[in-house]
């Protein structure tokens, strides 16, 4: 099966990572490496200039703590935090790390996805490796 599996996660109460973790376990080779990735979207400069630097540091620290806690549910998983547009950042990270499989959760597409596209859709269409989508 797969040797290096990337599992992108959204760290909010609306997203349940269990299905992605279970799929990753099922797709993994016996000595597979798991990487959990959270993408922090950039804050527009006009907004960022009004937020104290300490708030940014505290928020990033909280995200890292939540990511580590979530990663503990997938034994041996590395936790990585990057900044950028989610779809592009996931694909770029997978390419840079020579990932051979991405397991990504998706929601049921709505009207807005016809025009904007979802993160999972972008990953499916642009990743150079296998992509498994869970719902």
PDB file of C-alpha atoms in Angstrom:
ATOM      1  CA  UNK A   1       0.000   0.000   0.000  1.00  0.00           C
ATOM      2  CA  UNK A   2       1.246   3.527   0.761  1.00  0.00           C
ATOM      3  CA  UNK A   3       4.462   4.470   2.557  1.00  0.00           C
ATOM      4  CA  UNK A   4       3.968   8.208   3.177  1.00  0.00           C
ATOM      5  CA  UNK A   5       0.436   9.424   3.822  1.00  0.00           C
ATOM      6  CA  UNK A   6      -0.620  13.038   4.246  1.00  0.00           C
ATOM      7  CA  UNK A   7      -3.824  13.720   6.182  1.00  0.00           C
ATOM      8  CA  UNK A   8      -4.877  17.391   5.941  1.00  0.00           C
ATOM      9  CA  UNK A   9      -7.117  18.431   8.841  1.00  0.00           C
ATOM     10  CA  UNK A  10      -9.308  21.383   9.724  1.00  0.00           C
ATOM     11  CA  UNK A  11      -9.169  22.086  13.437  1.00  0.00           C
ATOM     12  CA  UNK A  12     -12.690  23.238  14.119  1.00  0.00           C
ATOM     13  CA  UNK A  13     -15.720  21.630  15.702  1.00  0.00           C
ATOM     14  CA  UNK A  14     -17.430  21.132  12.323  1.00  0.00           C
ATOM     15  CA  UNK A  15     -14.844  18.639  11.063  1.00  0.00           C
ATOM     16  CA  UNK A  16     -14.394  15.100  12.323  1.00  0.00           C
ATOM     17  CA  UNK A  17     -11.009  13.598  11.463  1.00  0.00           C
ATOM     18  CA  UNK A  18     -11.804  10.035  12.519  1.00  0.00           C
ATOM     19  CA  UNK A  19     -12.877   8.876   9.044  1.00  0.00           C
ATOM     20  CA  UNK A  20      -9.688  10.265   7.486  1.00  0.00           C
ATOM     21  CA  UNK A  21      -7.524   8.625  10.158  1.00  0.00           C
ATOM     22  CA  UNK A  22      -9.259   5.279   9.705  1.00  0.00           C
ATOM     23  CA  UNK A  23      -8.866   5.462   5.921  1.00  0.00           C
ATOM     24  CA  UNK A  24      -5.177   6.345   6.328  1.00  0.00           C
ATOM     25  CA  UNK A  25      -4.653   3.337   8.608  1.00  0.00           C
ATOM     26  CA  UNK A  26      -6.352   1.024   6.125  1.00  0.00           C
ATOM     27  CA  UNK A  27      -4.311   2.351   3.194  1.00  0.00           C
ATOM     28  CA  UNK A  28      -0.975   2.290   5.014  1.00  0.00           C
ATOM     29  CA  UNK A  29       1.831  -0.166   4.551  1.00  0.00           C
ATOM     30  CA  UNK A  30       3.146  -1.738   7.769  1.00  0.00           C
ATOM     31  CA  UNK A  31       5.947   0.834   8.131  1.00  0.00           C
ATOM     32  CA  UNK A  32       4.057   3.835   6.718  1.00  0.00           C
ATOM     33  CA  UNK A  33       4.739   7.399   7.792  1.00  0.00           C
ATOM     34  CA  UNK A  34       1.753   9.643   8.601  1.00  0.00           C
ATOM     35  CA  UNK A  35       1.809  13.428   8.386  1.00  0.00           C
ATOM     36  CA  UNK A  36      -1.077  15.512   9.696  1.00  0.00           C
ATOM     37  CA  UNK A  37      -1.194  18.922   8.085  1.00  0.00           C
ATOM     38  CA  UNK A  38      -3.177  21.995   9.050  1.00  0.00           C
ATOM     39  CA  UNK A  39      -3.145  25.021   6.768  1.00  0.00           C
ATOM     40  CA  UNK A  40      -3.600  28.383   8.428  1.00  0.00           C
ATOM     41  CA  UNK A  41      -5.136  30.814   5.962  1.00  0.00           C
ATOM     42  CA  UNK A  42      -3.334  34.171   5.795  1.00  0.00           C
ATOM     43  CA  UNK A  43      -5.004  37.208   7.318  1.00  0.00           C
ATOM     44  CA  UNK A  44      -5.310  40.193   4.949  1.00  0.00           C
ATOM     45  CA  UNK A  45      -2.712  42.875   5.671  1.00  0.00           C
ATOM     46  CA  UNK A  46      -5.308  45.548   6.400  1.00  0.00           C
ATOM     47  CA  UNK A  47      -6.715  43.330   9.168  1.00  0.00           C
ATOM     48  CA  UNK A  48      -3.374  42.023  10.425  1.00  0.00           C
ATOM     49  CA  UNK A  49      -2.096  45.552  10.990  1.00  0.00           C
ATOM     50  CA  UNK A  50      -4.848  46.068  13.583  1.00  0.00           C
ATOM     51  CA  UNK A  51      -4.131  42.891  15.580  1.00  0.00           C
ATOM     52  CA  UNK A  52      -1.403  42.884  18.238  1.00  0.00           C
ATOM     53  CA  UNK A  53       1.555  40.560  17.535  1.00  0.00           C
ATOM     54  CA  UNK A  54       0.922  38.739  20.816  1.00  0.00           C
ATOM     55  CA  UNK A  55      -2.495  37.645  19.570  1.00  0.00           C
ATOM     56  CA  UNK A  56      -0.895  36.068  16.483  1.00  0.00           C
ATOM     57  CA  UNK A  57       1.646  34.199  18.627  1.00  0.00           C
ATOM     58  CA  UNK A  58      -1.025  32.937  21.029  1.00  0.00           C
ATOM     59  CA  UNK A  59      -3.303  31.833  18.201  1.00  0.00           C
ATOM     60  CA  UNK A  60      -0.513  29.968  16.418  1.00  0.00           C
ATOM     61  CA  UNK A  61       0.461  28.297  19.701  1.00  0.00           C
ATOM     62  CA  UNK A  62      -3.153  27.193  20.305  1.00  0.00           C
ATOM     63  CA  UNK A  63      -3.380  25.801  16.776  1.00  0.00           C
ATOM     64  CA  UNK A  64      -0.145  23.859  17.240  1.00  0.00           C
ATOM     65  CA  UNK A  65      -1.371  22.436  20.562  1.00  0.00           C
ATOM     66  CA  UNK A  66      -4.691  21.360  19.008  1.00  0.00           C
ATOM     67  CA  UNK A  67      -2.852  19.854  16.047  1.00  0.00           C
ATOM     68  CA  UNK A  68      -0.552  17.826  18.318  1.00  0.00           C
ATOM     69  CA  UNK A  69      -3.534  16.628  20.339  1.00  0.00           C
ATOM     70  CA  UNK A  70      -5.363  15.590  17.174  1.00  0.00           C
ATOM     71  CA  UNK A  71      -2.232  13.902  15.773  1.00  0.00           C
ATOM     72  CA  UNK A  72      -2.002  11.722  18.872  1.00  0.00           C
ATOM     73  CA  UNK A  73      -5.134   9.917  17.612  1.00  0.00           C
ATOM     74  CA  UNK A  74      -3.057   8.554  14.701  1.00  0.00           C
ATOM     75  CA  UNK A  75      -0.100   6.766  16.344  1.00  0.00           C
ATOM     76  CA  UNK A  76       3.276   7.932  15.077  1.00  0.00           C
ATOM     77  CA  UNK A  77       1.855  10.836  13.075  1.00  0.00           C
ATOM     78  CA  UNK A  78       3.904  13.977  12.611  1.00  0.00           C
ATOM     79  CA  UNK A  79       2.045  17.269  13.016  1.00  0.00           C
ATOM     80  CA  UNK A  80       2.811  20.083  10.572  1.00  0.00           C
ATOM     81  CA  UNK A  81       1.399  23.607  10.414  1.00  0.00           C
ATOM     82  CA  UNK A  82       1.792  25.734   7.286  1.00  0.00           C
ATOM     83  CA  UNK A  83       0.345  29.008   6.062  1.00  0.00           C
ATOM     84  CA  UNK A  84      -1.327  29.678   2.748  1.00  0.00           C
ATOM     85  CA  UNK A  85      -4.379  28.898   0.658  1.00  0.00           C
ATOM     86  CA  UNK A  86      -5.493  25.423   1.760  1.00  0.00           C
ATOM     87  CA  UNK A  87      -5.767  23.697  -1.619  1.00  0.00           C
ATOM     88  CA  UNK A  88      -2.483  25.011  -2.988  1.00  0.00           C
ATOM     89  CA  UNK A  89      -0.608  24.539   0.300  1.00  0.00           C
ATOM     90  CA  UNK A  90      -1.685  20.882   0.603  1.00  0.00           C
ATOM     91  CA  UNK A  91      -0.622  20.057  -2.958  1.00  0.00           C
ATOM     92  CA  UNK A  92       2.679  21.951  -2.605  1.00  0.00           C
ATOM     93  CA  UNK A  93       3.456  20.276   0.725  1.00  0.00           C
ATOM     94  CA  UNK A  94       2.674  16.820  -0.688  1.00  0.00           C
ATOM     95  CA  UNK A  95       4.982  17.440  -3.648  1.00  0.00           C
ATOM     96  CA  UNK A  96       7.815  18.800  -1.488  1.00  0.00           C
ATOM     97  CA  UNK A  97       7.593  15.873   0.953  1.00  0.00           C
ATOM     98  CA  UNK A  98       7.247  13.174  -1.747  1.00  0.00           C
ATOM     99  CA  UNK A  99       3.953  11.976  -0.312  1.00  0.00           C
ATOM    100  CA  UNK A 100       2.478   9.001  -2.147  1.00  0.00           C
ATOM    101  CA  UNK A 101      -1.093   9.352  -0.832  1.00  0.00           C
ATOM    102  CA  UNK A 102      -3.310  12.133   0.487  1.00  0.00           C
ATOM    103  CA  UNK A 103      -6.376  11.248   2.561  1.00  0.00           C
ATOM    104  CA  UNK A 104      -8.636  14.289   2.657  1.00  0.00           C
ATOM    105  CA  UNK A 105     -12.121  14.817   4.034  1.00  0.00           C
ATOM    106  CA  UNK A 106     -14.769  16.507   1.941  1.00  0.00           C
ATOM    107  CA  UNK A 107     -18.211  17.913   2.509  1.00  0.00           C
ATOM    108  CA  UNK A 108     -21.107  17.522   0.159  1.00  0.00           C
ATOM    109  CA  UNK A 109     -20.650  20.208  -2.470  1.00  0.00           C
ATOM    110  CA  UNK A 110     -23.038  23.110  -2.466  1.00  0.00           C
ATOM    111  CA  UNK A 111     -23.885  25.837  -4.910  1.00  0.00           C
ATOM    112  CA  UNK A 112     -20.852  27.920  -3.894  1.00  0.00           C
ATOM    113  CA  UNK A 113     -18.522  25.080  -4.957  1.00  0.00           C
ATOM    114  CA  UNK A 114     -19.643  25.395  -8.560  1.00  0.00           C
ATOM    115  CA  UNK A 115     -17.875  28.742  -8.791  1.00  0.00           C
ATOM    116  CA  UNK A 116     -15.196  28.598  -6.111  1.00  0.00           C
ATOM    117  CA  UNK A 117     -14.276  24.920  -5.873  1.00  0.00           C
ATOM    118  CA  UNK A 118     -13.568  23.135  -2.638  1.00  0.00           C
ATOM    119  CA  UNK A 119     -10.220  22.319  -1.097  1.00  0.00           C
ATOM    120  CA  UNK A 120     -10.695  18.597  -1.742  1.00  0.00           C
ATOM    121  CA  UNK A 121     -11.604  19.302  -5.362  1.00  0.00           C
ATOM    122  CA  UNK A 122      -8.422  21.318  -5.884  1.00  0.00           C
ATOM    123  CA  UNK A 123      -6.303  18.611  -4.255  1.00  0.00           C
ATOM    124  CA  UNK A 124      -7.889  15.859  -6.366  1.00  0.00           C
ATOM    125  CA  UNK A 125      -7.244  17.763  -9.581  1.00  0.00           C
ATOM    126  CA  UNK A 126      -3.709  19.003  -8.857  1.00  0.00           C
ATOM    127  CA  UNK A 127      -1.980  16.414  -6.675  1.00  0.00           C
ATOM    128  CA  UNK A 128       0.703  14.275  -8.305  1.00  0.00           C
ATOM    129  CA  UNK A 129      -0.018  11.343  -5.981  1.00  0.00           C
ATOM    130  CA  UNK A 130      -3.028   9.207  -5.117  1.00  0.00           C
ATOM    131  CA  UNK A 131      -5.845  11.040  -3.338  1.00  0.00           C
ATOM    132  CA  UNK A 132      -8.524   9.342  -1.264  1.00  0.00           C
ATOM    133  CA  UNK A 133     -11.518  11.466  -0.323  1.00  0.00           C
ATOM    134  CA  UNK A 134     -13.654  10.635   2.726  1.00  0.00           C
ATOM    135  CA  UNK A 135     -17.115  11.918   3.580  1.00  0.00           C
TER     136      UNK A 135
END
